[in-house]
Amino acid sequence: MEKIADSELILNGDGTIFHLHLKPENIAKNIILVGDPARVDVVAECFDNVTFSTQNREFKTITGTKNGKQVSVVSTGIGTDNIDIVLTELDAIVNVDLQTRLPKEQHTTLNIIRIGTCGSLQADIPVGTPVVTAVAGGLDGLLNFYQDRNKVCDLELERQFAIHTNRCSLLAAPYFVASSQVLLDKLKKYRQGITLSAPGFYGPQGRVVRLGIVDKDINQKLETFEYKGLKINNYEMESSAINGLGALLGHNTATVCLVIANRRCKEFGADYRVVMKSLTAEIADLLTK
C-alpha cells in the first residue's frame, strides 16, 4: 500500500482532518447529514446525551448517543461539491491511519442518512411529505471524475433517462446510484422513488427568474419518466454524491427529504421547520434501533 501524501490528505496541526476538524474518536459509525449547520443542534436535541462538538466553516459536528448507540450529526452545507469533501474525509477518518497515512487493512462501514428538504415533481406528493431516495440521480457530474463509477451506477437507467429527456450534450453526463438496502429497510414507512441532485437551485432545477434555460420543458419530462416502477419524486442537491461516493467507498447511504415545495402545483410550505423537527427525531430513532 502506498502512503498518502501530505498534499492529498491534509491534516491540521492538532491532527484533525482538514475541513471537518475531526479525529477518529470524534465520529460515530451511525451518521446523520444535514445541510444547514443550525439544523445540527435540532437533531442533537433528540440525542440521549452529547459527548463531542466542533465546527469549522459550514461543517459542524455533534456526537452523542441515542438508544444506547453512538451517533453523529454533521452539516455539509449545500451542494455535491461539499459532499465530496465530507464523504471523503469521513471515510479517511475511519479507513486511513492518520499517523502512518496508510489505508487500514480492516475496512469500517459507516451508516449515513441525509435529512434534507426538497421540491416535489409529482402532483400527488404534497408539501409536508417525507420522501426517501431509493435511487439518486446526479445532474452534477461529480462521480464522473472517479474511477470505477460504472461499477456502482445503473447504466441502463442512465441511458433511458438521457433518451427520455433528450439530454443536451453541453450538460454533464448524469449518473444514477441506488441507496443501501439496509437503510432503505429502516425507512420503509416513507414513500420511495428516484431523487435528482441538481448542481444549482435555479436554472438546474428548471426555475426561470431572469435567465432562460436550455430546456424549458425539463420538469414536464421528468414528471413523466418511470424506470422499473420508480418515478422521479423530487429535486435536491446532495444525494447523488452521497450515494455515489458512499458506494465506491463501501458505506451504507440513504436520503430522506421533506417536501417543502411542490413544483407541479406551485406550492410552498413556509412552516416546514415544525415538521422537520419531528422528522429528524424519527430518523435518529430509526437509524439507531
GROMACS .gro file of C-alpha atoms in nm:
model
  289
    1MET     CA    1   0.000   0.000   0.000
    2GLU     CA    2   0.124   0.348  -0.086
    3LYS     CA    3   0.149   0.625   0.169
    4ILE     CA    4  -0.094   0.913   0.105
    5ALA     CA    5   0.099   1.237   0.055
    6ASP     CA    6   0.057   1.537   0.286
    7SER     CA    7  -0.077   1.743  -0.005
    8GLU     CA    8  -0.350   1.488  -0.089
    9LEU     CA    9  -0.488   1.424   0.259
   10ILE     CA   10  -0.435   1.741   0.459
   11LEU     CA   11  -0.428   1.737   0.839
   12ASN     CA   12  -0.440   2.033   1.076
   13GLY     CA   13  -0.171   2.099   1.334
   14ASP     CA   14  -0.375   1.926   1.605
   15GLY     CA   15  -0.404   1.608   1.397
   16THR     CA   16  -0.764   1.665   1.287
   17ILE     CA   17  -0.868   1.624   0.925
   18PHE     CA   18  -0.857   1.946   0.722
   19HIS     CA   19  -1.216   2.061   0.671
   20LEU     CA   20  -1.419   1.868   0.928
   21HIS     CA   21  -1.171   1.918   1.217
   22LEU     CA   22  -1.233   1.563   1.338
   23LYS     CA   23  -1.025   1.275   1.474
   24PRO     CA   24  -1.136   0.909   1.462
   25GLU     CA   25  -1.257   0.915   1.824
   26ASN     CA   26  -1.487   1.212   1.748
   27ILE     CA   27  -1.717   1.038   1.497
   28ALA     CA   28  -1.972   0.755   1.527
   29LYS     CA   29  -2.041   0.481   1.274
   30ASN     CA   30  -2.404   0.599   1.255
   31ILE     CA   31  -2.410   0.945   1.095
   32ILE     CA   32  -2.688   1.189   1.007
   33LEU     CA   33  -2.602   1.451   0.746
   34VAL     CA   34  -2.785   1.783   0.724
   35GLY     CA   35  -2.715   2.084   0.506
   36ASP     CA   36  -2.773   2.370   0.750
   37PRO     CA   37  -2.530   2.397   1.045
   38ALA     CA   38  -2.819   2.529   1.256
   39ARG     CA   39  -3.005   2.200   1.199
   40VAL     CA   40  -2.723   2.010   1.370
   41ASP     CA   41  -2.843   2.143   1.706
   42VAL     CA   42  -3.202   2.050   1.623
   43VAL     CA   43  -3.101   1.690   1.552
   44ALA     CA   44  -2.877   1.673   1.860
   45GLU     CA   45  -3.171   1.773   2.080
   46CYS     CA   46  -3.309   1.421   2.036
   47PHE     CA   47  -2.982   1.252   2.143
   48ASP     CA   48  -2.978   1.098   2.489
   49ASN     CA   49  -2.652   1.282   2.558
   50VAL     CA   50  -2.379   1.476   2.379
   51THR     CA   51  -2.010   1.383   2.407
   52PHE     CA   52  -1.842   1.600   2.142
   53SER     CA   53  -1.897   1.913   1.936
   54THR     CA   54  -1.690   2.111   1.686
   55GLN     CA   55  -1.737   2.346   1.390
   56ASN     CA   56  -1.526   2.476   1.102
   57ARG     CA   57  -1.697   2.695   0.842
   58GLU     CA   58  -2.024   2.523   0.740
   59PHE     CA   59  -1.906   2.188   0.876
   60LYS     CA   60  -2.047   2.137   1.225
   61THR     CA   61  -2.041   1.804   1.408
   62ILE     CA   62  -2.211   1.686   1.728
   63THR     CA   63  -2.161   1.331   1.852
   64GLY     CA   64  -2.358   1.162   2.128
   65THR     CA   65  -2.572   0.856   2.195
   66LYS     CA   66  -2.924   0.751   2.104
   67ASN     CA   67  -3.090   0.422   2.202
   68GLY     CA   68  -2.760   0.316   2.357
   69LYS     CA   69  -2.566   0.362   2.029
   70GLN     CA   70  -2.316   0.628   1.927
   71VAL     CA   71  -2.448   0.867   1.666
   72SER     CA   72  -2.311   1.181   1.499
   73VAL     CA   73  -2.478   1.462   1.308
   74VAL     CA   74  -2.267   1.655   1.056
   75SER     CA   75  -2.361   1.959   0.848
   76THR     CA   76  -2.239   1.964   0.489
   77GLY     CA   77  -2.352   2.298   0.352
   78ILE     CA   78  -2.514   2.298   0.009
   79GLY     CA   79  -2.414   2.102  -0.300
   80THR     CA   80  -2.238   1.789  -0.418
   81ASP     CA   81  -1.901   1.968  -0.413
   82ASN     CA   82  -1.931   1.989  -0.035
   83ILE     CA   83  -2.038   1.623  -0.020
   84ASP     CA   84  -1.713   1.536  -0.199
   85ILE     CA   85  -1.530   1.691   0.098
   86VAL     CA   86  -1.750   1.543   0.370
   87LEU     CA   87  -1.772   1.183   0.240
   88THR     CA   88  -1.402   1.167   0.154
   89GLU     CA   89  -1.295   1.300   0.493
   90LEU     CA   90  -1.540   1.087   0.693
   91ASP     CA   91  -1.411   0.780   0.511
   92ALA     CA   92  -1.048   0.878   0.566
   93ILE     CA   93  -1.109   0.925   0.938
   94VAL     CA   94  -1.220   0.564   0.978
   95ASN     CA   95  -1.032   0.387   0.697
   96VAL     CA   96  -0.693   0.560   0.688
   97ASP     CA   97  -0.438   0.554   0.969
   98LEU     CA   98  -0.381   0.927   1.004
   99GLN     CA   99  -0.044   0.869   1.171
  100THR     CA  100   0.112   0.645   0.903
  101ARG     CA  101  -0.103   0.781   0.617
  102LEU     CA  102  -0.170   0.426   0.501
  103PRO     CA  103  -0.516   0.275   0.433
  104LYS     CA  104  -0.619   0.041   0.712
  105GLU     CA  105  -0.630  -0.330   0.637
  106GLN     CA  106  -0.973  -0.367   0.803
  107HIS     CA  107  -1.250  -0.162   0.641
  108THR     CA  108  -1.505   0.023   0.856
  109THR     CA  109  -1.852   0.074   0.709
  110LEU     CA  110  -2.044   0.388   0.805
  111ASN     CA  111  -2.424   0.415   0.807
  112ILE     CA  112  -2.504   0.757   0.665
  113ILE     CA  113  -2.853   0.909   0.630
  114ARG     CA  114  -2.903   1.258   0.495
  115ILE     CA  115  -3.206   1.452   0.619
  116GLY     CA  116  -3.292   1.747   0.400
  117THR     CA  117  -3.558   1.944   0.216
  118CYS     CA  118  -3.665   1.916  -0.144
  119GLY     CA  119  -3.908   2.013  -0.416
  120SER     CA  120  -4.157   1.753  -0.539
  121LEU     CA  121  -4.202   1.687  -0.910
  122GLN     CA  122  -4.519   1.479  -0.871
  123ALA     CA  123  -4.862   1.637  -0.819
  124ASP     CA  124  -4.963   1.366  -0.571
  125ILE     CA  125  -4.675   1.437  -0.329
  126PRO     CA  126  -4.798   1.733  -0.125
  127VAL     CA  127  -4.592   1.976   0.079
  128GLY     CA  128  -4.504   1.824   0.417
  129THR     CA  129  -4.447   1.471   0.284
  130PRO     CA  130  -4.121   1.287   0.365
  131VAL     CA  131  -3.976   1.107   0.061
  132VAL     CA  132  -3.692   0.855   0.056
  133THR     CA  133  -3.432   0.832  -0.219
  134ALA     CA  134  -3.434   0.474  -0.349
  135VAL     CA  135  -3.210   0.580  -0.637
  136ALA     CA  136  -3.018   0.908  -0.658
  137GLY     CA  137  -2.956   1.068  -0.997
  138GLY     CA  138  -2.671   1.313  -1.032
  139LEU     CA  139  -2.706   1.600  -1.278
  140ASP     CA  140  -2.387   1.747  -1.133
  141GLY     CA  141  -2.125   1.521  -1.294
  142LEU     CA  142  -1.919   1.479  -0.976
  143LEU     CA  143  -1.900   1.098  -0.978
  144ASN     CA  144  -1.770   1.105  -1.337
  145PHE     CA  145  -1.435   1.225  -1.203
  146TYR     CA  146  -1.385   0.898  -1.015
  147GLN     CA  147  -1.254   0.568  -1.146
  148ASP     CA  148  -1.494   0.270  -1.139
  149ARG     CA  149  -1.808   0.487  -1.140
  150ASN     CA  150  -1.968   0.239  -1.382
  151LYS     CA  151  -1.941  -0.037  -1.122
  152VAL     CA  152  -2.186   0.138  -0.887
  153CYS     CA  153  -2.411   0.312  -1.142
  154ASP     CA  154  -2.726   0.185  -1.314
  155LEU     CA  155  -2.611   0.226  -1.674
  156GLU     CA  156  -2.945   0.128  -1.830
  157LEU     CA  157  -3.122   0.389  -1.619
  158GLU     CA  158  -2.870   0.647  -1.737
  159ARG     CA  159  -2.937   0.551  -2.099
  160GLN     CA  160  -3.315   0.564  -2.069
  161PHE     CA  161  -3.305   0.893  -1.880
  162ALA     CA  162  -3.088   1.057  -2.147
  163ILE     CA  163  -3.323   0.937  -2.423
  164HIS     CA  164  -3.643   1.042  -2.242
  165THR     CA  165  -3.515   1.392  -2.161
  166ASN     CA  166  -3.326   1.439  -2.490
  167ARG     CA  167  -3.031   1.543  -2.274
  168CYS     CA  168  -2.837   1.843  -2.403
  169SER     CA  169  -2.478   1.747  -2.492
  170LEU     CA  170  -2.343   2.057  -2.316
  171LEU     CA  171  -2.460   1.926  -1.979
  172ALA     CA  172  -2.274   1.684  -1.753
  173ALA     CA  173  -2.345   1.315  -1.810
  174PRO     CA  174  -2.600   1.205  -1.546
  175TYR     CA  175  -2.534   0.912  -1.312
  176PHE     CA  176  -2.770   0.702  -1.102
  177VAL     CA  177  -2.677   0.509  -0.786
  178ALA     CA  178  -2.912   0.311  -0.560
  179SER     CA  179  -2.933   0.373  -0.186
  180SER     CA  180  -2.826   0.096   0.051
  181GLN     CA  181  -3.094  -0.164   0.110
  182VAL     CA  182  -3.002  -0.198   0.478
  183LEU     CA  183  -3.102   0.168   0.528
  184LEU     CA  184  -3.400   0.159   0.291
  185ASP     CA  185  -3.541  -0.120   0.508
  186LYS     CA  186  -3.522   0.111   0.810
  187LEU     CA  187  -3.702   0.383   0.612
  188LYS     CA  188  -3.971   0.168   0.451
  189LYS     CA  189  -4.257   0.364   0.613
  190TYR     CA  190  -4.188   0.657   0.379
  191ARG     CA  191  -4.261   0.693   0.008
  192GLN     CA  192  -3.964   0.594  -0.210
  193GLY     CA  193  -3.857   0.687  -0.562
  194ILE     CA  194  -3.586   0.849  -0.771
  195THR     CA  195  -3.428   1.173  -0.648
  196LEU     CA  196  -3.238   1.409  -0.878
  197SER     CA  197  -2.948   1.611  -0.740
  198ALA     CA  198  -2.902   1.935  -0.931
  199PRO     CA  199  -2.583   2.147  -0.937
  200GLY     CA  200  -2.784   2.460  -0.861
  201PHE     CA  201  -3.114   2.582  -0.718
  202TYR     CA  202  -3.249   2.789  -1.007
  203GLY     CA  203  -3.174   2.703  -1.371
  204PRO     CA  204  -3.052   2.347  -1.299
  205GLN     CA  205  -3.387   2.276  -1.132
  206GLY     CA  206  -3.589   2.431  -1.413
  207ARG     CA  207  -3.653   2.763  -1.240
  208VAL     CA  208  -3.662   3.077  -1.450
  209VAL     CA  209  -3.608   3.414  -1.284
  210ARG     CA  210  -3.435   3.642  -1.536
  211LEU     CA  211  -3.228   3.391  -1.732
  212GLY     CA  212  -3.373   3.143  -1.977
  213ILE     CA  213  -3.279   2.773  -1.956
  214VAL     CA  214  -3.175   2.530  -2.230
  215ASP     CA  215  -3.482   2.307  -2.184
  216LYS     CA  216  -3.795   2.490  -2.072
  217ASP     CA  217  -3.990   2.161  -2.066
  218ILE     CA  218  -3.743   1.968  -1.849
  219ASN     CA  219  -3.968   1.935  -1.543
  220GLN     CA  220  -4.258   1.803  -1.752
  221LYS     CA  221  -4.022   1.542  -1.897
  222LEU     CA  222  -3.900   1.444  -1.550
  223GLU     CA  223  -4.255   1.414  -1.419
  224THR     CA  224  -4.343   1.151  -1.682
  225PHE     CA  225  -4.023   0.945  -1.655
  226GLU     CA  226  -4.050   0.598  -1.498
  227TYR     CA  227  -3.797   0.318  -1.453
  228LYS     CA  228  -3.878  -0.023  -1.304
  229GLY     CA  229  -4.183   0.118  -1.130
  230LEU     CA  230  -3.997   0.418  -0.985
  231LYS     CA  231  -4.082   0.777  -1.072
  232ILE     CA  232  -3.872   1.088  -1.019
  233ASN     CA  233  -4.020   1.219  -0.697
  234ASN     CA  234  -3.803   1.516  -0.614
  235TYR     CA  235  -3.516   1.756  -0.671
  236GLU     CA  236  -3.246   1.838  -0.415
  237MET     CA  237  -2.870   1.900  -0.428
  238GLU     CA  238  -2.670   1.635  -0.239
  239SER     CA  239  -2.797   1.276  -0.250
  240SER     CA  240  -2.629   1.169  -0.576
  241ALA     CA  241  -2.279   1.233  -0.443
  242ILE     CA  242  -2.365   1.071  -0.109
  243ASN     CA  243  -2.482   0.752  -0.281
  244GLY     CA  244  -2.210   0.754  -0.545
  245LEU     CA  245  -1.912   0.816  -0.318
  246GLY     CA  246  -2.066   0.602  -0.045
  247ALA     CA  247  -2.097   0.307  -0.283
  248LEU     CA  248  -1.741   0.346  -0.413
  249LEU     CA  249  -1.602   0.377  -0.059
  250GLY     CA  250  -1.809   0.091   0.085
  251HIS     CA  251  -2.057   0.274   0.309
  252ASN     CA  252  -2.433   0.245   0.356
  253THR     CA  253  -2.614   0.560   0.244
  254ALA     CA  254  -2.968   0.692   0.202
  255THR     CA  255  -3.154   1.024   0.198
  256VAL     CA  256  -3.485   1.136   0.346
  257CYS     CA  257  -3.618   1.472   0.232
  258LEU     CA  258  -3.916   1.670   0.349
  259VAL     CA  259  -4.110   1.820   0.059
  260ILE     CA  260  -4.130   2.194   0.121
  261ALA     CA  261  -4.230   2.291  -0.235
  262ASN     CA  262  -4.446   2.116  -0.493
  263ARG     CA  263  -4.312   2.228  -0.829
  264ARG     CA  264  -4.604   2.077  -1.019
  265CYS     CA  265  -4.870   2.253  -0.809
  266LYS     CA  266  -4.664   2.571  -0.749
  267GLU     CA  267  -4.698   2.539  -0.370
  268PHE     CA  268  -4.454   2.622  -0.089
  269GLY     CA  269  -4.481   2.532   0.279
  270ALA     CA  270  -4.342   2.822   0.481
  271ASP     CA  271  -4.394   2.644   0.816
  272TYR     CA  272  -4.195   2.331   0.727
  273ARG     CA  273  -3.949   2.370   1.017
  274VAL     CA  274  -4.200   2.233   1.269
  275VAL     CA  275  -4.248   1.915   1.066
  276MET     CA  276  -3.873   1.889   1.003
  277LYS     CA  277  -3.803   1.883   1.375
  278SER     CA  278  -4.027   1.582   1.432
  279LEU     CA  279  -3.891   1.409   1.120
  280THR     CA  280  -3.530   1.439   1.237
  281ALA     CA  281  -3.622   1.283   1.570
  282GLU     CA  282  -3.791   0.992   1.386
  283ILE     CA  283  -3.491   0.931   1.163
  284ALA     CA  284  -3.243   0.943   1.451
  285ASP     CA  285  -3.454   0.684   1.630
  286LEU     CA  286  -3.479   0.457   1.323
  287LEU     CA  287  -3.105   0.482   1.249
  288THR     CA  288  -3.000   0.374   1.597
  289LYS     CA  289  -3.252   0.091   1.652
   0.00000   0.00000   0.00000
